[in-house]
mmCIF file of C-alpha atoms in Angstrom:
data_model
loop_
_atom_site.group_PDB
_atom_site.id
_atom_site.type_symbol
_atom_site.label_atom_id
_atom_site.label_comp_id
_atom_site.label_asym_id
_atom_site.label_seq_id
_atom_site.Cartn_x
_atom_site.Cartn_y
_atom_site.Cartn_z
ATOM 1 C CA UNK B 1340 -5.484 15.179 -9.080
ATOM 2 C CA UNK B 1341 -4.239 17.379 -11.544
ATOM 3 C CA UNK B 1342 -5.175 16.685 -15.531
ATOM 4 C CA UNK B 1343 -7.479 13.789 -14.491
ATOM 5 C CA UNK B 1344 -7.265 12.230 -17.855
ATOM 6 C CA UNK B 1345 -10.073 9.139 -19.039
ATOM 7 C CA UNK B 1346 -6.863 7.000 -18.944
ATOM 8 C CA UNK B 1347 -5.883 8.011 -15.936
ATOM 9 C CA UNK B 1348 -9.049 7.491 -14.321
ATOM 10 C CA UNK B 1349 -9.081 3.613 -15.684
ATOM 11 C CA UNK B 1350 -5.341 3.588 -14.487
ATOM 12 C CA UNK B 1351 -6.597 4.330 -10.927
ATOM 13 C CA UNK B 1352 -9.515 1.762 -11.119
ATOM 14 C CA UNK B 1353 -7.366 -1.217 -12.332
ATOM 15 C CA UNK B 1354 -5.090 -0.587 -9.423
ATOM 16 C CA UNK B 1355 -7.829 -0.973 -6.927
ATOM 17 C CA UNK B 1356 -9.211 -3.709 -8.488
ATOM 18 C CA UNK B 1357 -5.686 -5.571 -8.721
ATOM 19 C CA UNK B 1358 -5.051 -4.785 -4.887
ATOM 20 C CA UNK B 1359 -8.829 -5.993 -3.935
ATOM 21 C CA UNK B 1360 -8.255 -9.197 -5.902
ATOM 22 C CA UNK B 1361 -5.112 -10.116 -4.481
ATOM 23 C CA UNK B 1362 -5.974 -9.512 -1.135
ATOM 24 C CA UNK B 1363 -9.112 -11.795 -1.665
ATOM 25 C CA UNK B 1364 -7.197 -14.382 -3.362
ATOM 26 C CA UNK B 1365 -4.528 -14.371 -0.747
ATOM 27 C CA UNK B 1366 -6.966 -14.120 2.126
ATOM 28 C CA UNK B 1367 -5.550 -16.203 4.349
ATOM 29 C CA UNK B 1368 -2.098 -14.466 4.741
ATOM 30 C CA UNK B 1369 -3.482 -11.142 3.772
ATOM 31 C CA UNK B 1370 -5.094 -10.205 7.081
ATOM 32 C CA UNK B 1371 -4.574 -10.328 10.943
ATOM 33 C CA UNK B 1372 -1.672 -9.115 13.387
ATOM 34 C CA UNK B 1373 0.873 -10.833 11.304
ATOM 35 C CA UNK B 1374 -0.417 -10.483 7.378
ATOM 36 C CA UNK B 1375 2.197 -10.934 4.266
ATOM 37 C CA UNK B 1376 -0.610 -8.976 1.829
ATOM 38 C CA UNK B 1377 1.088 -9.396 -1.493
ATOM 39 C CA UNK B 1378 -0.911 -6.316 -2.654
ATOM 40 C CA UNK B 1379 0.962 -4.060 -0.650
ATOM 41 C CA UNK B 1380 4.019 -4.582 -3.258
ATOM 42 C CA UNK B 1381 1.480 -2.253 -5.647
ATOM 43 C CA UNK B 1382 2.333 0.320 -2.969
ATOM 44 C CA UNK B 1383 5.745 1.108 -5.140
ATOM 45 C CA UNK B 1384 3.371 2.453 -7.978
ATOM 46 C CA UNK B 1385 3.170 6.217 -6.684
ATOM 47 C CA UNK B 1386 7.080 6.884 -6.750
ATOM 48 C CA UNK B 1387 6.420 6.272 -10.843
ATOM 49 C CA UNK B 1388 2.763 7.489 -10.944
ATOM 50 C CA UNK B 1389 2.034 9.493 -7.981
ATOM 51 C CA UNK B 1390 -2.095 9.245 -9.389
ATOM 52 C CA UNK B 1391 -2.037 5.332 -8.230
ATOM 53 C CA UNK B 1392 -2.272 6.680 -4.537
ATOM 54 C CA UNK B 1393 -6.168 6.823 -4.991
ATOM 55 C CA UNK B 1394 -6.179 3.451 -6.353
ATOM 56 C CA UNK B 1395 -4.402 1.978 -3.133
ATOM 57 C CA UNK B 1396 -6.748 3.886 -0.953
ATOM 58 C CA UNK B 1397 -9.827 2.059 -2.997
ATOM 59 C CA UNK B 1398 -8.784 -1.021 -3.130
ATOM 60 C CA UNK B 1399 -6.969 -1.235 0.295
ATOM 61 C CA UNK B 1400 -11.088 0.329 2.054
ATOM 62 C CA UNK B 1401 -12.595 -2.395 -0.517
ATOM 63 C CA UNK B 1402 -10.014 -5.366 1.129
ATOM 64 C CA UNK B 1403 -10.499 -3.932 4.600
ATOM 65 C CA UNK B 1404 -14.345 -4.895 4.297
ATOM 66 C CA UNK B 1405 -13.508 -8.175 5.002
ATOM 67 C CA UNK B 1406 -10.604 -8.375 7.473
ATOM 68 C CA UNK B 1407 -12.551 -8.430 10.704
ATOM 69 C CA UNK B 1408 -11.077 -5.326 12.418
ATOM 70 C CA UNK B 1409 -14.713 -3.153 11.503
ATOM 71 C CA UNK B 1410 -14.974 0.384 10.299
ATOM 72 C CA UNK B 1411 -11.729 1.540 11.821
ATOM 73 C CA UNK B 1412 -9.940 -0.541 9.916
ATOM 74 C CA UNK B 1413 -11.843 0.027 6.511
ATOM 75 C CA UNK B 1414 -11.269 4.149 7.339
ATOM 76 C CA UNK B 1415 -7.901 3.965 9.328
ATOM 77 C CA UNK B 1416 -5.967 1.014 7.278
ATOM 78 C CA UNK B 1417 -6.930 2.840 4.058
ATOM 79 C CA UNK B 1418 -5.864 6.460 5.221
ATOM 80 C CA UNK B 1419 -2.319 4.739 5.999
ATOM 81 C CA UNK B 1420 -1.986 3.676 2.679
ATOM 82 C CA UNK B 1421 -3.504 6.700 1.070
ATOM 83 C CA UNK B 1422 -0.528 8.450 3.264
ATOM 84 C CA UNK B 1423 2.370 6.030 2.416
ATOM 85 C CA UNK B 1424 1.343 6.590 -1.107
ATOM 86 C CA UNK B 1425 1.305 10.564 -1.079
ATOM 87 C CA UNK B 1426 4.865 9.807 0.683
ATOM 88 C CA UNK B 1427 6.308 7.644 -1.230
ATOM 89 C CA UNK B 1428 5.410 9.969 -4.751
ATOM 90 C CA UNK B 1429 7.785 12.801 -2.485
ATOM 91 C CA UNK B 1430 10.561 10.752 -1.872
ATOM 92 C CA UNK B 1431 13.199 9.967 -4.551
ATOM 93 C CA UNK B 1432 15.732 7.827 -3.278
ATOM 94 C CA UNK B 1433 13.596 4.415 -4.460
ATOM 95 C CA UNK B 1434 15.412 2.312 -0.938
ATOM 96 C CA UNK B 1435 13.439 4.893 1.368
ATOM 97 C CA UNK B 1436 10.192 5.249 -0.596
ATOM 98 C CA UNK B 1437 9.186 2.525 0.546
ATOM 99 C CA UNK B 1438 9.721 3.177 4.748
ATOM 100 C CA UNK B 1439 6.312 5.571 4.397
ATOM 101 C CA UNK B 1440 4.434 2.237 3.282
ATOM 102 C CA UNK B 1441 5.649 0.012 6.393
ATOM 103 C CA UNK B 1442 5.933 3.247 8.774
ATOM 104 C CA UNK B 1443 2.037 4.577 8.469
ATOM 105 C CA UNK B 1444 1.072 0.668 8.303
ATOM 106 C CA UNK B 1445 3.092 -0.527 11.213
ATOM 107 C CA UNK B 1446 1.916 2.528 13.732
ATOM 108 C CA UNK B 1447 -1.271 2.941 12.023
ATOM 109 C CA UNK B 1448 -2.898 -0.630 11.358
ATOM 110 C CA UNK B 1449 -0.890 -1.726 14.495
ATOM 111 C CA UNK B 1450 -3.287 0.264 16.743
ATOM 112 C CA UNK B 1451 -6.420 -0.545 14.904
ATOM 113 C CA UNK B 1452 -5.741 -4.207 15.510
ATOM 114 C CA UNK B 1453 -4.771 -3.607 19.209
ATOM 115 C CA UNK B 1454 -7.854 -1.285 19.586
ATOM 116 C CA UNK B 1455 -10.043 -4.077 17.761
ATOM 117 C CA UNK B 1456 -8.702 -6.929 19.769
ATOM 118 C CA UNK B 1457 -7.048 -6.036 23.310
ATOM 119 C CA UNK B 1458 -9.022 -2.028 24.305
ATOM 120 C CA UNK B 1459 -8.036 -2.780 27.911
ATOM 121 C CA UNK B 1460 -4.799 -3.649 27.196
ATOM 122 C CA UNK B 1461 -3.863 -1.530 24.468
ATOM 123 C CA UNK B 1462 -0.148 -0.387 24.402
ATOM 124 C CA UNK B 1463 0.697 -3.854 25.101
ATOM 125 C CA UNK B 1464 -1.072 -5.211 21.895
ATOM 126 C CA UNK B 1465 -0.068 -1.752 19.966
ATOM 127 C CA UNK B 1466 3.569 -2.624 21.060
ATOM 128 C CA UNK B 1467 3.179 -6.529 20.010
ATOM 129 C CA UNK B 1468 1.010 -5.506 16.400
ATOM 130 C CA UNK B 1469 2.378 -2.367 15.372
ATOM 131 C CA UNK B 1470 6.112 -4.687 15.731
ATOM 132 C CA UNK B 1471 5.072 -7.685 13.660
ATOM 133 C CA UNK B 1472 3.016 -5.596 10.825
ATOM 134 C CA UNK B 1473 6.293 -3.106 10.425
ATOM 135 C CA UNK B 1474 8.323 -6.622 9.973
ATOM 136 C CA UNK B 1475 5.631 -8.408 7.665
ATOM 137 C CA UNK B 1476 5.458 -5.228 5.715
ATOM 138 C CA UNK B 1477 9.100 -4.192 5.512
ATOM 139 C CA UNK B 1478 9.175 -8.352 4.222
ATOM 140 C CA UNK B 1479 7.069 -7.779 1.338
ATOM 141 C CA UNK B 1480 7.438 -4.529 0.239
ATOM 142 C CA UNK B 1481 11.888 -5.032 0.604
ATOM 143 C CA UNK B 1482 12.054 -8.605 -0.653
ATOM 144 C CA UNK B 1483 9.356 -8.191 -3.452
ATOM 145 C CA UNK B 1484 8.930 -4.608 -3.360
ATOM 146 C CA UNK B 1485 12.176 -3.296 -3.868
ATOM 147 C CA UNK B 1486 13.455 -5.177 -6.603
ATOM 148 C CA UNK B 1487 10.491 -4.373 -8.990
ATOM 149 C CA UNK B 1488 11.494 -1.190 -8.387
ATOM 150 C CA UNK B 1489 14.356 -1.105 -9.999
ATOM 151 C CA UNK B 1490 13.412 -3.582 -12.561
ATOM 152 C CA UNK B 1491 10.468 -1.621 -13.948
ATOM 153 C CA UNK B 1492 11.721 0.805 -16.099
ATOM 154 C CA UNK B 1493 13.696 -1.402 -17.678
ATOM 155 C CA UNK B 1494 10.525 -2.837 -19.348
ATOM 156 C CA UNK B 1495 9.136 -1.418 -22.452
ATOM 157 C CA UNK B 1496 5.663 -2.155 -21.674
ATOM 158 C CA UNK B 1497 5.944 -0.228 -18.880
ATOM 159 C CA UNK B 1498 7.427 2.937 -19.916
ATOM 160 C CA UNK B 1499 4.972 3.238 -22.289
ATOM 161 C CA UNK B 1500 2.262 3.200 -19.783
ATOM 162 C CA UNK B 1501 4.387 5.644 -18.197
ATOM 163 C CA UNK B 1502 4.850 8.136 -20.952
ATOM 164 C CA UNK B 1503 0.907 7.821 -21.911
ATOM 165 C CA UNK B 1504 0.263 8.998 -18.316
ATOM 166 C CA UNK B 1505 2.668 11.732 -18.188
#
Protein backbone atom coordinates (compact mmCIF):
# COMPACT_ATOMS: atom_id res chain seq x y z
CA UNK A 1 0.00 0.00 0.00
CA UNK A 2 1.79 2.72 -1.37
CA UNK A 3 1.68 6.39 0.57
CA UNK A 4 -0.32 4.81 3.45
CA UNK A 5 -1.66 8.11 4.51
CA UNK A 6 -3.54 8.59 8.39
CA UNK A 7 -6.64 9.16 6.16
CA UNK A 8 -6.20 6.46 4.28
CA UNK A 9 -5.71 4.18 7.01
CA UNK A 10 -9.26 5.43 8.66
CA UNK A 11 -10.62 5.08 4.99
CA UNK A 12 -9.71 1.35 5.13
CA UNK A 13 -11.12 0.85 8.72
CA UNK A 14 -14.58 2.45 8.03
CA UNK A 15 -14.92 0.12 5.12
CA UNK A 16 -14.50 -2.92 7.22
CA UNK A 17 -16.51 -1.76 9.76
CA UNK A 18 -19.44 -0.79 7.22
CA UNK A 19 -19.14 -4.37 5.55
CA UNK A 20 -19.05 -6.16 9.22
CA UNK A 21 -22.14 -4.17 10.21
CA UNK A 22 -24.15 -4.88 7.35
CA UNK A 23 -23.49 -8.33 7.22
CA UNK A 24 -24.54 -8.54 10.99
CA UNK A 25 -27.52 -6.51 10.48
CA UNK A 26 -28.56 -8.48 7.48
CA UNK A 27 -27.67 -11.81 9.01
CA UNK A 28 -30.23 -13.71 7.96
CA UNK A 29 -29.79 -13.30 4.12
CA UNK A 30 -26.14 -12.60 4.45
CA UNK A 31 -24.91 -16.16 4.90
CA UNK A 32 -25.43 -19.81 3.65
CA UNK A 33 -25.41 -21.54 0.05
CA UNK A 34 -27.76 -18.98 -1.24
CA UNK A 35 -26.77 -15.43 0.65
CA UNK A 36 -27.90 -11.82 -0.92
CA UNK A 37 -24.97 -10.03 1.50
CA UNK A 38 -25.75 -6.42 0.79
CA UNK A 39 -22.11 -5.67 1.81
CA UNK A 40 -20.74 -7.17 -1.10
CA UNK A 41 -22.11 -3.96 -3.16
CA UNK A 42 -18.93 -2.15 -1.13
CA UNK A 43 -16.96 -4.52 -3.36
CA UNK A 44 -17.24 -1.64 -6.29
CA UNK A 45 -15.01 0.63 -3.98
CA UNK A 46 -11.48 -0.60 -5.36
CA UNK A 47 -12.18 0.33 -9.15
CA UNK A 48 -12.29 4.17 -7.46
CA UNK A 49 -9.90 3.48 -4.51
CA UNK A 50 -7.95 0.47 -5.16
CA UNK A 51 -6.70 0.93 -1.00
CA UNK A 52 -10.46 -0.26 0.04
CA UNK A 53 -9.33 -3.89 -0.99
CA UNK A 54 -7.85 -4.30 2.62
CA UNK A 55 -10.94 -3.03 4.07
CA UNK A 56 -13.11 -5.81 2.27
CA UNK A 57 -10.65 -8.42 3.30
CA UNK A 58 -11.21 -7.14 7.17
CA UNK A 59 -14.44 -6.84 7.30
CA UNK A 60 -15.46 -9.78 4.99
CA UNK A 61 -12.70 -12.37 7.85
CA UNK A 62 -14.60 -10.25 10.71
CA UNK A 63 -18.36 -11.34 9.01
CA UNK A 64 -17.05 -14.81 8.23
CA UNK A 65 -16.63 -15.38 12.14
CA UNK A 66 -20.04 -15.94 12.35
CA UNK A 67 -21.35 -17.72 9.23
CA UNK A 68 -20.93 -21.30 10.35
CA UNK A 69 -18.61 -22.59 7.57
CA UNK A 70 -15.29 -22.45 10.35
CA UNK A 71 -11.81 -21.27 9.63
CA UNK A 72 -11.91 -22.02 5.94
CA UNK A 73 -14.36 -19.81 5.42
CA UNK A 74 -12.98 -16.89 7.69
CA UNK A 75 -9.35 -17.50 5.58
CA UNK A 76 -10.78 -18.70 2.14
CA UNK A 77 -14.09 -16.33 1.81
CA UNK A 78 -11.86 -13.37 2.76
CA UNK A 79 -8.89 -14.20 0.29
CA UNK A 80 -11.75 -14.21 -2.53
CA UNK A 81 -12.67 -10.92 -1.76
CA UNK A 82 -9.22 -9.63 -1.07
CA UNK A 83 -8.71 -11.08 -4.86
CA UNK A 84 -11.92 -9.66 -6.50
CA UNK A 85 -10.84 -6.44 -5.00
CA UNK A 86 -7.10 -6.40 -6.33
CA UNK A 87 -9.11 -7.35 -9.71
CA UNK A 88 -11.52 -5.21 -9.88
CA UNK A 89 -8.83 -1.93 -9.10
CA UNK A 90 -7.11 -3.56 -12.73
CA UNK A 91 -10.00 -3.59 -14.70
CA UNK A 92 -11.48 -0.41 -16.27
CA UNK A 93 -14.42 -1.14 -18.13
CA UNK A 94 -16.83 -0.52 -14.75
CA UNK A 95 -19.63 -3.59 -16.44
CA UNK A 96 -16.67 -6.23 -16.01
CA UNK A 97 -15.12 -5.02 -12.75
CA UNK A 98 -17.41 -6.41 -11.14
CA UNK A 99 -17.22 -10.37 -12.74
CA UNK A 100 -13.80 -10.74 -10.37
CA UNK A 101 -16.23 -10.12 -7.27
CA UNK A 102 -18.91 -12.93 -8.28
CA UNK A 103 -16.10 -15.13 -10.16
CA UNK A 104 -13.52 -15.66 -6.98
CA UNK A 105 -16.85 -15.79 -4.73
CA UNK A 106 -18.83 -18.21 -6.78
CA UNK A 107 -15.71 -20.86 -7.29
CA UNK A 108 -14.14 -19.89 -4.15
CA UNK A 109 -16.91 -19.67 -1.30
CA UNK A 110 -18.80 -22.31 -3.43
CA UNK A 111 -16.25 -24.99 -2.40
CA UNK A 112 -15.84 -23.90 1.14
CA UNK A 113 -19.55 -24.41 1.64
CA UNK A 114 -19.53 -27.79 -0.24
CA UNK A 115 -16.32 -28.79 1.71
CA UNK A 116 -18.10 -27.55 5.06
CA UNK A 117 -21.35 -29.26 4.38
CA UNK A 118 -21.27 -32.34 1.81
CA UNK A 119 -16.90 -33.67 2.03
CA UNK A 120 -18.15 -36.98 0.62
CA UNK A 121 -20.02 -35.59 -1.90
CA UNK A 122 -18.19 -32.68 -2.90
CA UNK A 123 -18.37 -31.78 -6.67
CA UNK A 124 -21.95 -32.34 -6.41
CA UNK A 125 -22.44 -29.63 -3.64
CA UNK A 126 -19.42 -27.46 -5.34
CA UNK A 127 -21.53 -27.75 -8.60
CA UNK A 128 -25.01 -26.88 -6.68
CA UNK A 129 -23.10 -23.82 -4.28
CA UNK A 130 -20.56 -22.45 -6.39
CA UNK A 131 -24.02 -22.03 -9.08
CA UNK A 132 -26.36 -20.29 -6.66
CA UNK A 133 -23.54 -17.94 -4.89
CA UNK A 134 -22.29 -16.78 -8.66
CA UNK A 135 -26.25 -15.96 -9.22
CA UNK A 136 -26.89 -14.34 -5.65
CA UNK A 137 -23.73 -12.41 -6.17
CA UNK A 138 -23.97 -11.39 -9.81
CA UNK A 139 -27.83 -10.20 -8.18
CA UNK A 140 -26.41 -7.84 -5.84
CA UNK A 141 -23.42 -6.62 -7.05
CA UNK A 142 -25.42 -6.01 -11.03
CA UNK A 143 -28.76 -4.82 -9.69
CA UNK A 144 -27.30 -2.67 -6.77
CA UNK A 145 -23.79 -2.79 -7.63
CA UNK A 146 -23.63 -1.55 -10.94
CA UNK A 147 -25.67 1.36 -10.88
CA UNK A 148 -23.77 3.05 -7.94
CA UNK A 149 -21.16 2.74 -10.07
CA UNK A 150 -21.95 4.95 -12.38
CA UNK A 151 -23.81 7.19 -10.12
CA UNK A 152 -20.89 7.94 -7.80
CA UNK A 153 -18.91 10.35 -9.32
CA UNK A 154 -21.56 12.29 -10.04
CA UNK A 155 -21.74 13.19 -6.29
CA UNK A 156 -19.76 15.94 -4.84
CA UNK A 157 -19.32 14.40 -1.58
CA UNK A 158 -17.77 11.78 -3.09
CA UNK A 159 -15.24 13.17 -5.31
CA UNK A 160 -13.99 14.95 -2.66
CA UNK A 161 -13.25 11.91 -0.70
CA UNK A 162 -11.77 10.88 -3.82
CA UNK A 163 -9.42 13.72 -4.52
CA UNK A 164 -8.33 13.78 -0.60
CA UNK A 165 -7.21 10.15 -1.17
CA UNK A 166 -5.47 10.61 -4.34
Amino acid sequence: MNNLTIRKLTFIAVIAAVYTALTLALAPISYGPIQFRLSEVLCILPYYFPATKWGLFIGCALSNLFSGYGVLDIVFGSLATLLAGYCTSKIRSRPLALMPVVIFNAVIVGAVIAWSTTPNAFWAGFAVNALQLGISEFGVLYIVGLPLLYSLPKYRLFNQIKSELA
